[in-house]
Amino acid sequence: MAGRFTSKLLNAPIVFNFKDLILLPGLSRVEPSEIDLRTRFTTNIELNLPFVSSPMDTVTESEMAIALARQGGIGVIHRNCTVEEQVNMVKRVKRSESFIIRDVLTIGPEMTVGDAHRYMREHSISGLPVIDGEGRLLGIITGRDVRFADPSLKIKDAMTKDVITAHEGITPEEAIELMRRHKIEKLPVVDKDGRLTGLITYKDVALRKMYPNAVRDEQGRLRVAAAVSPFNLNRAKKLAKYADALVIDVAHFHNSNVISATKKLVKEVGIDVVIGNLGTREAVLDSVSKIDEVAGLRVGIGSGSVCTTTQITKAGAPTLFAVAQAADALAELGADIPIIADGGIKGPGDIALALALGASSAMMGYVFAACKESPSPMTIIKGTYYKLHRGMGSPEARRKRYALDRYSQPAKGIPEGTEMWVPYKGEVASVVAELAAGLRAAMGYAGAATVREMWEKARVAWVPGSLEGFNRGLKTEF
Ligand code: IMP
């Protein structure tokens, strides 16, 4: 027995976080404007910027996910709501923009102008392709056709019959050119037998041009991820029909029940699944070797701005430490899985440090809660605007039903989160532009032109005094 506890101490690793390290300047061959911030969120999903918004109910609903994906990052829709609400939020993101719309609303030739009018109003659309029983395109009826026509008139007598159509394989540029030439706003897509297969609208194609950096799927729709509990397979399966990826959202992933439930979930859903949160090398080794096809690692425990986990329990794996541990574990396994640094990130320097230690992207709650597009309420205190940011394990969030299995009563008898008012920062677009400019500047100092070069080239230094244990000369693993 003697000496066991001393050796536990002597072999204890040193933990560190954003305040403990700085990025060392290195030889640079590129200007900040030439730095490429493209990265991966999961093994199959690429991002144009390494920014991800947290699945929290004061941070990510549809509006945030749309705004962030348009800028080049991705949002993870929170799960502190019913399955239907969460699925609808995901659907709203997927429907917000697409090059070719596939679930086209149509009308039959024997219906009336009155029917078309009502239908268009109900769905807020301005035109309907007219198809026969076989799905063949007969014409198109638009707001202009119905507005002044007799409501009892049959569609077939009111529609435009000479429809300009496109074939599958048309490019966005060709579609714009065709619509401009014919002064039309809707372009039905048909197959070789004249059957309707989709619809291109001018608005959607124009939006593509407005957001050239947007992160989109193969069909031109914005990408979005959704948070799930590993124990709610039903929710995961419903979300998997629409979302691009699922993010397992538990405070402590390194738990046998969580790992075995996730193993099953991954097999069932058939889309990329990010696991987390993870904090140690052992946790990553255990999880990645037990679950087939892990698509991403969300790492960091206890560092969130509204997190009280470490304060209450003295348990935690600070975000930067967790990134380094995960990167080491992946190297040991020879696995190429993107790491998402999560918790406590306040600005571009923190993101640069996370990338320098092996992360591929940074997840932020505090930063995005402060934006116009977050679902949180705004208040004004002494002339300054603030938005609410609250932990998903805070008493208020726990009161909402679906946070139950993460930090609250049945699992744990104590809240592990709090809430705060964060100064309002404006639109996601400007916040992201500032983060990207700061990150490019940081990478310029580090001499790294890409995220991969950050892993390979960037050097970091300890900030003296921040590591008491280190200064006392304890043996470390590093
Ligand atoms: P932030 O960017 O510093 O605000 O940290 C956001 C992260 O904190 C989230 O992505 C979660 O991992 C974590 N988190 C959210 N709610 C809680 C909580 O109530 N307790 C502990 N951690 C939380």
Short mmCIF file of C-alpha atoms and ligand atoms in Angstrom, two decimals:
data_model
loop_
_atom_site.label_atom_id
_atom_site.label_comp_id
_atom_site.label_asym_id
_atom_site.label_seq_id
_atom_site.Cartn_x
_atom_site.Cartn_y
_atom_site.Cartn_z
CA MET A 1 0.00 0.00 0.00
CA ALA A 2 2.80 2.37 0.97
CA GLY A 3 3.81 4.66 -1.85
CA ARG A 4 0.81 3.90 -4.04
CA PHE A 5 -0.78 7.22 -3.46
CA THR A 6 2.45 9.13 -3.84
CA SER A 7 3.06 7.43 -7.14
CA LYS A 8 -0.48 8.29 -8.19
CA LEU A 9 0.54 11.88 -7.63
CA LEU A 10 3.94 11.57 -9.27
CA ASN A 11 2.42 10.03 -12.37
CA ALA A 12 -0.44 12.47 -12.53
CA PRO A 13 -0.61 14.33 -15.83
CA ILE A 14 -0.76 18.11 -15.89
CA VAL A 15 -3.93 19.59 -17.24
CA PHE A 16 -3.95 22.87 -19.12
CA ASN A 17 -6.29 25.06 -21.04
CA PHE A 18 -6.43 28.21 -23.14
CA LYS A 19 -4.86 30.54 -20.58
CA ASP A 20 -1.87 28.25 -20.05
CA LEU A 21 -0.46 28.23 -23.59
CA ILE A 22 0.46 30.64 -26.33
CA LEU A 23 1.20 30.06 -29.97
CA LEU A 24 4.86 30.55 -30.86
CA PRO A 25 5.56 32.61 -33.96
CA GLY A 26 7.18 30.54 -36.72
CA LEU A 27 8.57 31.02 -40.22
CA SER A 28 5.70 32.01 -42.47
CA ARG A 29 5.53 31.70 -46.23
CA VAL A 30 1.99 32.95 -46.70
CA GLU A 31 0.01 36.09 -46.09
CA PRO A 32 -3.03 35.76 -43.81
CA SER A 33 -5.38 36.37 -46.75
CA GLU A 34 -4.00 33.26 -48.51
CA ILE A 35 -4.59 31.00 -45.52
CA ASP A 36 -7.00 28.17 -46.19
CA LEU A 37 -9.41 27.48 -43.30
CA ARG A 38 -11.14 24.51 -44.89
CA THR A 39 -11.45 21.52 -42.60
CA ARG A 40 -13.61 18.54 -41.70
CA PHE A 41 -16.45 18.32 -39.19
CA THR A 42 -16.72 14.55 -39.56
CA THR A 43 -14.97 11.97 -41.69
CA ASN A 44 -17.45 12.70 -44.51
CA ILE A 45 -18.45 16.32 -43.98
CA GLU A 46 -16.21 19.15 -45.05
CA LEU A 47 -16.48 22.69 -43.76
CA ASN A 48 -15.16 25.91 -45.25
CA LEU A 49 -14.53 27.33 -41.77
CA PRO A 50 -13.71 25.39 -38.57
CA PHE A 51 -16.65 26.79 -36.59
CA VAL A 52 -19.47 24.74 -35.06
CA SER A 53 -22.32 25.96 -32.84
CA SER A 54 -23.19 24.06 -29.65
CA PRO A 55 -26.38 22.03 -29.28
CA MET A 56 -27.85 24.29 -26.58
CA ASP A 57 -31.31 25.82 -26.45
CA THR A 58 -29.92 29.35 -26.23
CA VAL A 59 -27.57 28.72 -29.16
CA THR A 60 -28.65 26.48 -32.04
CA GLU A 61 -32.07 26.28 -33.66
CA SER A 62 -32.80 26.60 -37.40
CA GLU A 63 -31.90 30.25 -37.75
CA MET A 64 -28.43 29.81 -36.24
CA ALA A 65 -27.79 26.63 -38.26
CA ILE A 66 -28.82 28.38 -41.50
CA ALA A 67 -26.70 31.46 -40.79
CA LEU A 68 -23.64 29.44 -39.81
CA ALA A 69 -23.82 26.98 -42.74
CA ARG A 70 -24.16 29.94 -45.14
CA GLN A 71 -20.90 31.33 -43.78
CA GLY A 72 -19.02 28.02 -44.02
CA GLY A 73 -19.48 26.32 -40.63
CA ILE A 74 -22.18 24.03 -39.23
CA GLY A 75 -24.80 24.16 -36.47
CA VAL A 76 -25.82 21.30 -34.20
CA ILE A 77 -29.55 21.57 -33.40
CA HIS A 78 -30.21 21.08 -29.66
CA ARG A 79 -32.41 18.31 -28.29
CA ASN A 80 -34.07 20.10 -25.40
CA CYS A 81 -37.45 19.76 -27.14
CA THR A 82 -39.78 17.12 -28.55
CA VAL A 83 -38.64 14.86 -31.40
CA GLU A 84 -41.10 16.59 -33.74
CA GLU A 85 -39.77 20.03 -32.86
CA GLN A 86 -36.19 18.95 -33.42
CA VAL A 87 -36.99 17.20 -36.72
CA ASN A 88 -38.82 20.33 -37.90
CA MET A 89 -35.84 22.51 -37.06
CA VAL A 90 -33.58 20.25 -39.11
CA LYS A 91 -36.07 20.19 -41.99
CA ARG A 92 -36.31 23.98 -41.97
CA VAL A 93 -32.54 24.19 -42.49
CA LYS A 94 -32.59 21.62 -45.28
CA ARG A 95 -35.47 23.35 -47.02
CA SER A 96 -34.06 26.86 -46.67
CA GLU A 97 -32.02 26.60 -49.84
CA SER A 98 -31.54 23.96 -52.46
CA PHE A 99 -30.52 24.02 -56.05
CA ILE A 100 -33.13 21.54 -57.27
CA ILE A 101 -36.17 21.17 -54.97
CA ARG A 102 -37.23 17.52 -54.85
CA ASP A 103 -40.41 17.53 -52.78
CA VAL A 104 -42.20 19.77 -55.28
CA LEU A 105 -45.80 20.76 -54.55
CA THR A 106 -47.90 20.17 -57.66
CA ILE A 107 -51.53 20.38 -58.81
CA GLY A 108 -53.73 18.38 -61.23
CA PRO A 109 -55.29 19.82 -64.43
CA GLU A 110 -58.88 19.17 -63.31
CA MET A 111 -58.52 21.18 -60.08
CA THR A 112 -59.67 24.81 -60.06
CA VAL A 113 -57.96 28.17 -60.00
CA GLY A 114 -59.52 28.68 -56.52
CA ASP A 115 -57.79 25.48 -55.31
CA ALA A 116 -54.45 26.67 -56.68
CA HIS A 117 -54.87 30.07 -55.06
CA ARG A 118 -55.58 28.53 -51.64
CA TYR A 119 -52.78 26.01 -51.97
CA MET A 120 -50.23 28.69 -52.87
CA ARG A 121 -51.30 30.89 -49.97
CA GLU A 122 -51.17 28.03 -47.46
CA HIS A 123 -47.63 27.05 -48.47
CA SER A 124 -46.36 30.57 -49.24
CA ILE A 125 -45.33 29.66 -52.77
CA SER A 126 -45.80 31.56 -55.99
CA GLY A 127 -46.29 28.81 -58.58
CA LEU A 128 -47.27 25.16 -59.05
CA PRO A 129 -46.26 22.74 -61.79
CA VAL A 130 -49.33 20.99 -63.25
CA ILE A 131 -48.92 17.22 -63.71
CA ASP A 132 -51.08 14.36 -64.94
CA GLY A 133 -51.67 11.06 -63.13
CA GLU A 134 -48.38 9.68 -64.45
CA GLY A 135 -46.36 12.61 -63.12
CA ARG A 136 -45.86 14.14 -66.58
CA LEU A 137 -45.56 17.91 -66.73
CA LEU A 138 -48.52 19.57 -68.48
CA GLY A 139 -47.97 23.20 -67.58
CA ILE A 140 -47.33 25.63 -64.79
CA ILE A 141 -49.71 27.88 -62.91
CA THR A 142 -48.37 30.97 -61.15
CA GLY A 143 -49.70 33.73 -58.92
CA ARG A 144 -50.12 35.91 -61.97
CA ASP A 145 -52.33 33.29 -63.67
CA VAL A 146 -54.67 32.87 -60.71
CA ARG A 147 -54.92 36.38 -59.29
CA PHE A 148 -57.44 37.78 -61.80
CA ALA A 149 -58.90 34.53 -63.15
CA ASP A 150 -62.35 33.14 -62.31
CA PRO A 151 -61.82 30.84 -59.26
CA SER A 152 -64.05 28.15 -60.78
CA LEU A 153 -61.95 27.92 -63.95
CA LYS A 154 -60.15 24.59 -64.41
CA ILE A 155 -56.39 24.67 -64.03
CA LYS A 156 -55.94 23.22 -67.52
CA ASP A 157 -57.68 26.29 -68.95
CA ALA A 158 -55.73 28.83 -66.92
CA MET A 159 -52.19 27.42 -66.86
CA THR A 160 -49.24 28.35 -69.04
CA LYS A 161 -48.72 25.44 -71.42
CA ASP A 162 -45.46 26.38 -73.08
CA VAL A 163 -43.19 25.63 -70.17
CA ILE A 164 -39.44 26.13 -70.33
CA THR A 165 -37.92 23.08 -68.65
CA ALA A 166 -34.50 21.84 -67.63
CA HIS A 167 -32.98 18.38 -67.60
CA GLU A 168 -31.15 16.71 -64.73
CA GLY A 169 -27.50 17.66 -64.88
CA ILE A 170 -28.12 21.35 -65.55
CA THR A 171 -25.61 23.54 -63.70
CA PRO A 172 -26.63 26.51 -61.51
CA GLU A 173 -25.02 28.87 -64.05
CA GLU A 174 -26.98 27.35 -66.96
CA ALA A 175 -30.21 27.54 -64.93
CA ILE A 176 -29.68 31.24 -64.18
CA GLU A 177 -28.94 31.95 -67.83
CA LEU A 178 -32.10 30.10 -68.97
CA MET A 179 -34.31 31.89 -66.43
CA ARG A 180 -32.85 35.29 -67.35
CA ARG A 181 -33.28 34.69 -71.06
CA HIS A 182 -36.94 33.70 -70.68
CA LYS A 183 -37.68 36.11 -67.81
CA ILE A 184 -39.02 33.26 -65.64
CA GLU A 185 -38.55 32.51 -61.96
CA LYS A 186 -39.38 28.82 -61.93
CA LEU A 187 -37.74 26.12 -63.97
CA PRO A 188 -39.28 22.62 -63.74
CA VAL A 189 -36.84 19.73 -64.17
CA VAL A 190 -38.08 16.78 -66.23
CA ASP A 191 -36.75 13.36 -67.23
CA LYS A 192 -36.61 12.06 -70.79
CA ASP A 193 -40.28 11.01 -70.65
CA GLY A 194 -41.38 14.47 -69.57
CA ARG A 195 -42.00 13.43 -65.96
CA LEU A 196 -41.40 16.11 -63.34
CA THR A 197 -38.35 15.30 -61.19
CA GLY A 198 -37.70 18.65 -59.49
CA LEU A 199 -37.99 22.41 -59.57
CA ILE A 200 -35.39 25.17 -59.70
CA THR A 201 -36.38 28.61 -58.43
CA TYR A 202 -34.56 31.85 -59.18
CA LYS A 203 -34.51 32.74 -55.49
CA ASP A 204 -32.60 29.57 -54.56
CA VAL A 205 -30.04 29.93 -57.32
CA ALA A 206 -29.51 33.59 -56.45
CA LEU A 207 -28.91 32.64 -52.79
CA ARG A 208 -26.20 30.25 -53.89
CA LYS A 209 -24.36 33.17 -55.42
CA MET A 210 -24.86 35.29 -52.33
CA TYR A 211 -23.17 32.70 -50.08
CA PRO A 212 -20.28 31.24 -52.07
CA ASN A 213 -18.67 29.88 -48.89
CA ALA A 214 -21.77 27.97 -47.75
CA VAL A 215 -21.52 24.34 -46.65
CA ARG A 216 -23.94 22.32 -48.78
CA ASP A 217 -24.84 18.70 -49.48
CA GLU A 218 -24.83 17.11 -52.96
CA GLN A 219 -28.26 18.57 -53.63
CA GLY A 220 -27.20 22.09 -52.78
CA ARG A 221 -29.02 22.13 -49.43
CA LEU A 222 -27.30 23.61 -46.39
CA ARG A 223 -25.74 21.08 -44.08
CA VAL A 224 -26.91 20.65 -40.49
CA ALA A 225 -26.25 18.28 -37.59
CA ALA A 226 -28.50 17.30 -34.69
CA ALA A 227 -27.82 16.31 -31.08
CA VAL A 228 -29.16 13.02 -29.73
CA SER A 229 -29.07 10.93 -26.61
CA PRO A 230 -27.50 7.51 -27.22
CA PHE A 231 -30.52 5.98 -25.47
CA ASN A 232 -33.14 7.45 -27.76
CA LEU A 233 -32.89 5.40 -30.93
CA ASN A 234 -36.32 6.47 -32.09
CA ARG A 235 -35.32 10.16 -32.10
CA ALA A 236 -31.99 9.36 -33.77
CA LYS A 237 -33.66 7.40 -36.57
CA LYS A 238 -36.19 10.15 -37.26
CA LEU A 239 -33.48 12.82 -37.37
CA ALA A 240 -31.20 10.68 -39.53
CA LYS A 241 -33.70 10.93 -42.40
CA TYR A 242 -32.95 14.64 -42.74
CA ALA A 243 -29.80 15.65 -40.84
CA ASP A 244 -26.29 15.34 -42.29
CA ALA A 245 -24.82 14.06 -39.03
CA LEU A 246 -25.80 13.16 -35.48
CA VAL A 247 -23.87 14.29 -32.42
CA ILE A 248 -24.10 12.13 -29.33
CA ASP A 249 -24.77 14.67 -26.62
CA VAL A 250 -23.74 13.36 -23.21
CA ALA A 251 -21.58 15.00 -20.57
CA HIS A 252 -19.46 11.87 -20.02
CA PHE A 253 -19.25 9.53 -23.01
CA HIS A 254 -16.70 7.18 -21.41
CA ASN A 255 -19.34 5.00 -19.78
CA SER A 256 -20.04 1.37 -20.72
CA ASN A 257 -23.78 1.87 -21.17
CA VAL A 258 -23.29 4.94 -23.33
CA ILE A 259 -20.67 3.20 -25.47
CA SER A 260 -22.78 0.10 -26.09
CA ALA A 261 -25.93 2.12 -26.82
CA THR A 262 -23.96 4.29 -29.28
CA LYS A 263 -22.47 1.23 -30.98
CA LYS A 264 -26.01 0.06 -31.71
CA LEU A 265 -27.19 3.53 -32.75
CA VAL A 266 -24.33 3.99 -35.24
CA LYS A 267 -25.28 0.72 -36.94
CA GLU A 268 -28.94 1.73 -37.22
CA VAL A 269 -28.80 5.33 -38.43
CA GLY A 270 -26.54 5.05 -41.48
CA ILE A 271 -25.18 8.63 -41.28
CA ASP A 272 -22.10 10.19 -39.68
CA VAL A 273 -22.16 10.07 -35.88
CA VAL A 274 -19.95 12.27 -33.70
CA ILE A 275 -19.32 10.90 -30.21
CA GLY A 276 -18.69 12.89 -27.04
CA ASN A 277 -17.89 14.39 -24.78
CA LEU A 278 -14.54 12.74 -24.30
CA GLY A 279 -11.70 13.96 -22.14
CA THR A 280 -8.87 11.46 -21.94
CA ARG A 281 -6.69 9.27 -24.12
CA GLU A 282 -8.19 6.18 -22.50
CA ALA A 283 -11.72 7.35 -23.25
CA VAL A 284 -10.87 7.80 -26.93
CA LEU A 285 -9.05 4.47 -27.18
CA ASP A 286 -11.95 2.62 -25.53
CA SER A 287 -14.69 4.32 -27.50
CA VAL A 288 -13.09 4.27 -30.95
CA SER A 289 -12.05 0.65 -30.65
CA LYS A 290 -15.50 -0.49 -29.47
CA ILE A 291 -17.69 1.46 -31.90
CA ASP A 292 -17.44 0.80 -35.63
CA GLU A 293 -17.23 3.94 -37.71
CA VAL A 294 -16.91 6.86 -35.37
CA ALA A 295 -17.15 9.95 -37.60
CA GLY A 296 -16.00 12.62 -35.16
CA LEU A 297 -14.86 13.22 -31.57
CA ARG A 298 -16.32 16.05 -29.49
CA VAL A 299 -13.83 16.66 -26.71
CA GLY A 300 -13.55 18.71 -23.52
CA ILE A 301 -15.29 18.17 -20.20
CA GLY A 302 -16.04 20.88 -17.67
CA SER A 303 -14.65 23.93 -19.50
CA GLY A 304 -17.86 25.48 -20.86
CA SER A 305 -18.60 29.10 -20.01
CA VAL A 306 -21.83 28.14 -18.25
CA CYS A 307 -20.53 24.85 -16.88
CA THR A 308 -20.24 24.23 -13.17
CA THR A 309 -19.27 20.55 -13.44
CA THR A 310 -15.67 20.99 -12.28
CA GLN A 311 -16.62 23.48 -9.61
CA ILE A 312 -19.10 21.05 -8.11
CA THR A 313 -17.51 17.67 -8.73
CA LYS A 314 -13.80 18.51 -9.20
CA ALA A 315 -14.00 16.30 -12.28
CA GLY A 316 -13.02 17.57 -15.70
CA ALA A 317 -10.76 17.39 -18.73
CA PRO A 318 -10.06 20.93 -19.92
CA THR A 319 -10.67 21.42 -23.61
CA LEU A 320 -7.06 21.85 -24.81
CA PHE A 321 -5.86 18.95 -22.68
CA ALA A 322 -8.68 16.82 -24.07
CA VAL A 323 -7.76 17.75 -27.65
CA ALA A 324 -4.13 16.72 -27.12
CA GLN A 325 -5.21 13.48 -25.43
CA ALA A 326 -7.61 12.65 -28.26
CA ALA A 327 -5.01 13.45 -30.92
CA ASP A 328 -2.48 11.16 -29.20
CA ALA A 329 -5.01 8.36 -28.94
CA LEU A 330 -5.92 8.65 -32.62
CA ALA A 331 -2.25 8.57 -33.60
CA GLU A 332 -1.85 5.43 -31.50
CA LEU A 333 -4.82 3.83 -33.24
CA GLY A 334 -3.75 5.08 -36.67
CA ALA A 335 -7.28 6.49 -37.01
CA ASP A 336 -8.14 9.58 -39.02
CA ILE A 337 -11.14 11.07 -37.20
CA PRO A 338 -11.76 14.83 -36.89
CA ILE A 339 -11.59 16.26 -33.37
CA ILE A 340 -14.03 19.01 -32.31
CA ALA A 341 -12.72 21.18 -29.43
CA ASP A 342 -15.69 22.04 -27.20
CA GLY A 343 -16.02 24.38 -24.22
CA GLY A 344 -14.55 27.68 -23.08
CA ILE A 345 -13.65 29.06 -26.50
CA LYS A 346 -13.94 32.84 -26.50
CA GLY A 347 -12.07 33.98 -29.61
CA PRO A 348 -9.77 33.19 -32.53
CA GLY A 349 -6.65 32.67 -30.38
CA ASP A 350 -8.37 29.86 -28.47
CA ILE A 351 -9.38 28.25 -31.76
CA ALA A 352 -5.80 28.54 -33.06
CA LEU A 353 -4.46 26.76 -29.95
CA ALA A 354 -7.03 23.98 -30.36
CA LEU A 355 -6.00 23.49 -34.01
CA ALA A 356 -2.31 23.54 -33.01
CA LEU A 357 -2.94 20.58 -30.69
CA GLY A 358 -4.79 18.52 -33.28
CA ALA A 359 -8.40 19.74 -33.44
CA SER A 360 -10.17 20.10 -36.79
CA SER A 361 -12.89 22.47 -35.60
CA ALA A 362 -14.10 24.45 -32.60
CA MET A 363 -17.55 24.19 -31.05
CA MET A 364 -18.84 27.35 -29.41
CA GLY A 365 -21.82 28.18 -27.24
CA TYR A 366 -20.80 31.45 -25.60
CA VAL A 367 -19.70 33.06 -28.87
CA PHE A 368 -22.84 32.16 -30.82
CA ALA A 369 -25.39 32.70 -28.03
CA ALA A 370 -24.45 36.37 -28.31
CA CYS A 371 -25.53 36.58 -31.96
CA LYS A 372 -28.78 37.86 -33.43
CA GLU A 373 -29.63 34.41 -34.84
CA SER A 374 -29.47 32.55 -31.50
CA PRO A 375 -32.90 31.68 -30.10
CA SER A 376 -32.15 33.29 -26.73
CA PRO A 377 -33.94 36.36 -25.42
CA MET A 378 -32.30 39.77 -25.52
CA THR A 379 -32.37 42.33 -22.75
CA ILE A 380 -31.01 45.80 -22.22
CA ILE A 381 -29.06 46.61 -19.07
CA LYS A 382 -27.86 50.18 -18.56
CA GLY A 383 -27.95 50.93 -22.27
CA THR A 384 -26.12 47.75 -23.36
CA TYR A 385 -27.80 44.81 -25.09
CA TYR A 386 -27.29 41.29 -23.73
CA LYS A 387 -28.44 37.83 -24.78
CA LEU A 388 -29.03 34.89 -22.47
CA HIS A 389 -26.69 31.90 -22.48
CA ARG A 390 -27.51 28.94 -20.29
CA GLY A 391 -26.01 25.53 -19.66
CA MET A 392 -28.07 22.54 -20.70
CA GLY A 393 -27.55 21.24 -17.16
CA SER A 394 -28.69 24.51 -15.58
CA PRO A 395 -31.81 24.43 -13.38
CA GLU A 396 -33.86 26.29 -16.02
CA ALA A 397 -32.84 24.02 -18.91
CA ARG A 398 -33.29 20.92 -16.75
CA ARG A 399 -36.84 21.96 -16.18
CA LYS A 400 -37.44 21.39 -19.85
CA ARG A 401 -38.28 17.75 -20.34
CA TYR A 402 -35.71 16.49 -22.78
CA ALA A 403 -32.59 17.58 -20.95
CA LEU A 404 -33.46 14.92 -18.40
CA ASP A 405 -30.99 12.27 -19.41
CA ARG A 406 -27.91 14.46 -19.66
CA TYR A 407 -27.32 16.29 -16.43
CA SER A 408 -30.50 16.20 -14.44
CA GLN A 409 -32.58 14.54 -11.81
CA PRO A 410 -32.95 10.89 -12.79
CA ALA A 411 -29.28 10.58 -13.69
CA LYS A 412 -27.79 13.17 -11.38
CA GLY A 413 -29.34 14.95 -8.46
CA ILE A 414 -27.56 18.23 -9.00
CA PRO A 415 -27.41 20.91 -11.67
CA GLU A 416 -24.10 21.18 -13.52
CA GLY A 417 -24.73 24.38 -15.36
CA THR A 418 -25.62 27.97 -14.84
CA GLU A 419 -26.75 30.93 -16.92
CA MET A 420 -25.31 34.29 -17.84
CA TRP A 421 -26.05 37.38 -19.92
CA VAL A 422 -23.53 37.80 -22.74
CA PRO A 423 -22.99 41.14 -24.51
CA TYR A 424 -24.84 41.19 -27.83
CA LYS A 425 -22.44 40.84 -30.77
CA GLY A 426 -24.67 41.26 -33.84
CA GLU A 427 -25.14 38.93 -36.80
CA VAL A 428 -23.42 35.58 -37.22
CA ALA A 429 -21.95 36.80 -40.52
CA SER A 430 -19.96 39.58 -38.83
CA VAL A 431 -18.96 37.48 -35.81
CA VAL A 432 -17.73 34.69 -38.11
CA ALA A 433 -15.85 37.17 -40.32
CA GLU A 434 -14.05 38.47 -37.24
CA LEU A 435 -13.24 34.96 -35.98
CA ALA A 436 -11.93 33.95 -39.41
CA ALA A 437 -9.77 37.07 -39.77
CA GLY A 438 -8.33 36.56 -36.26
CA LEU A 439 -7.69 32.89 -36.91
CA ARG A 440 -5.93 33.65 -40.21
CA ALA A 441 -3.75 36.18 -38.40
CA ALA A 442 -2.90 33.60 -35.71
CA MET A 443 -2.07 30.97 -38.34
CA GLY A 444 0.09 33.54 -40.13
CA TYR A 445 2.16 33.94 -36.96
CA ALA A 446 2.38 30.18 -36.54
CA GLY A 447 3.56 29.81 -40.14
CA ALA A 448 0.69 27.50 -41.09
CA ALA A 449 -1.21 27.86 -44.36
CA THR A 450 -3.79 25.16 -43.61
CA VAL A 451 -5.37 23.36 -40.66
CA ARG A 452 -3.14 20.37 -41.36
CA GLU A 453 -0.08 22.60 -41.22
CA MET A 454 -1.30 23.86 -37.86
CA TRP A 455 -1.12 20.27 -36.59
CA GLU A 456 2.29 19.71 -38.12
CA LYS A 457 4.09 23.04 -37.78
CA ALA A 458 2.53 25.21 -35.09
CA ARG A 459 4.49 25.31 -31.84
CA VAL A 460 3.09 26.28 -28.48
CA ALA A 461 4.74 27.59 -25.29
CA TRP A 462 3.75 27.38 -21.65
CA VAL A 463 2.77 30.60 -19.96
CA PRO A 464 4.91 30.76 -16.79
CA GLY A 465 3.09 30.71 -13.49
CA SER A 466 -0.03 29.18 -14.93
CA LEU A 467 1.09 25.67 -14.12
CA GLU A 468 1.83 25.42 -10.46
CA GLY A 469 2.32 21.69 -10.56
CA PHE A 470 4.62 21.93 -13.53
CA ASN A 471 6.78 24.49 -11.78
CA ARG A 472 7.09 22.27 -8.75
CA GLY A 473 8.77 19.76 -11.02
CA LEU A 474 6.23 16.95 -10.94
CA LYS A 475 6.82 14.25 -13.52
CA THR A 476 4.46 14.59 -16.45
CA GLU A 477 3.39 12.58 -19.43
CA PHE A 478 4.20 15.37 -21.86
P1 IMP B 1 -19.03 27.56 -24.26
O1 IMP B 1 -18.70 27.74 -25.70
O2 IMP B 1 -17.89 27.91 -23.35
O3 IMP B 1 -20.30 28.26 -23.86
O4 IMP B 1 -19.26 25.99 -24.03
C1 IMP B 1 -20.25 25.27 -24.70
C2 IMP B 1 -20.23 23.82 -24.29
O5 IMP B 1 -20.51 23.68 -22.89
C3 IMP B 1 -21.27 22.96 -24.94
O6 IMP B 1 -20.96 22.63 -26.28
C4 IMP B 1 -21.33 21.75 -24.01
O7 IMP B 1 -20.30 20.84 -24.26
C5 IMP B 1 -21.04 22.37 -22.66
N1 IMP B 1 -22.25 22.51 -21.82
C6 IMP B 1 -23.46 22.93 -22.20
N2 IMP B 1 -24.30 22.99 -21.13
C7 IMP B 1 -23.60 22.59 -20.06
C8 IMP B 1 -23.92 22.42 -18.68
O8 IMP B 1 -25.01 22.73 -18.21
N3 IMP B 1 -22.92 21.94 -17.89
C9 IMP B 1 -21.70 21.62 -18.38
N4 IMP B 1 -21.35 21.81 -19.66
C10 IMP B 1 -22.30 22.27 -20.51
#
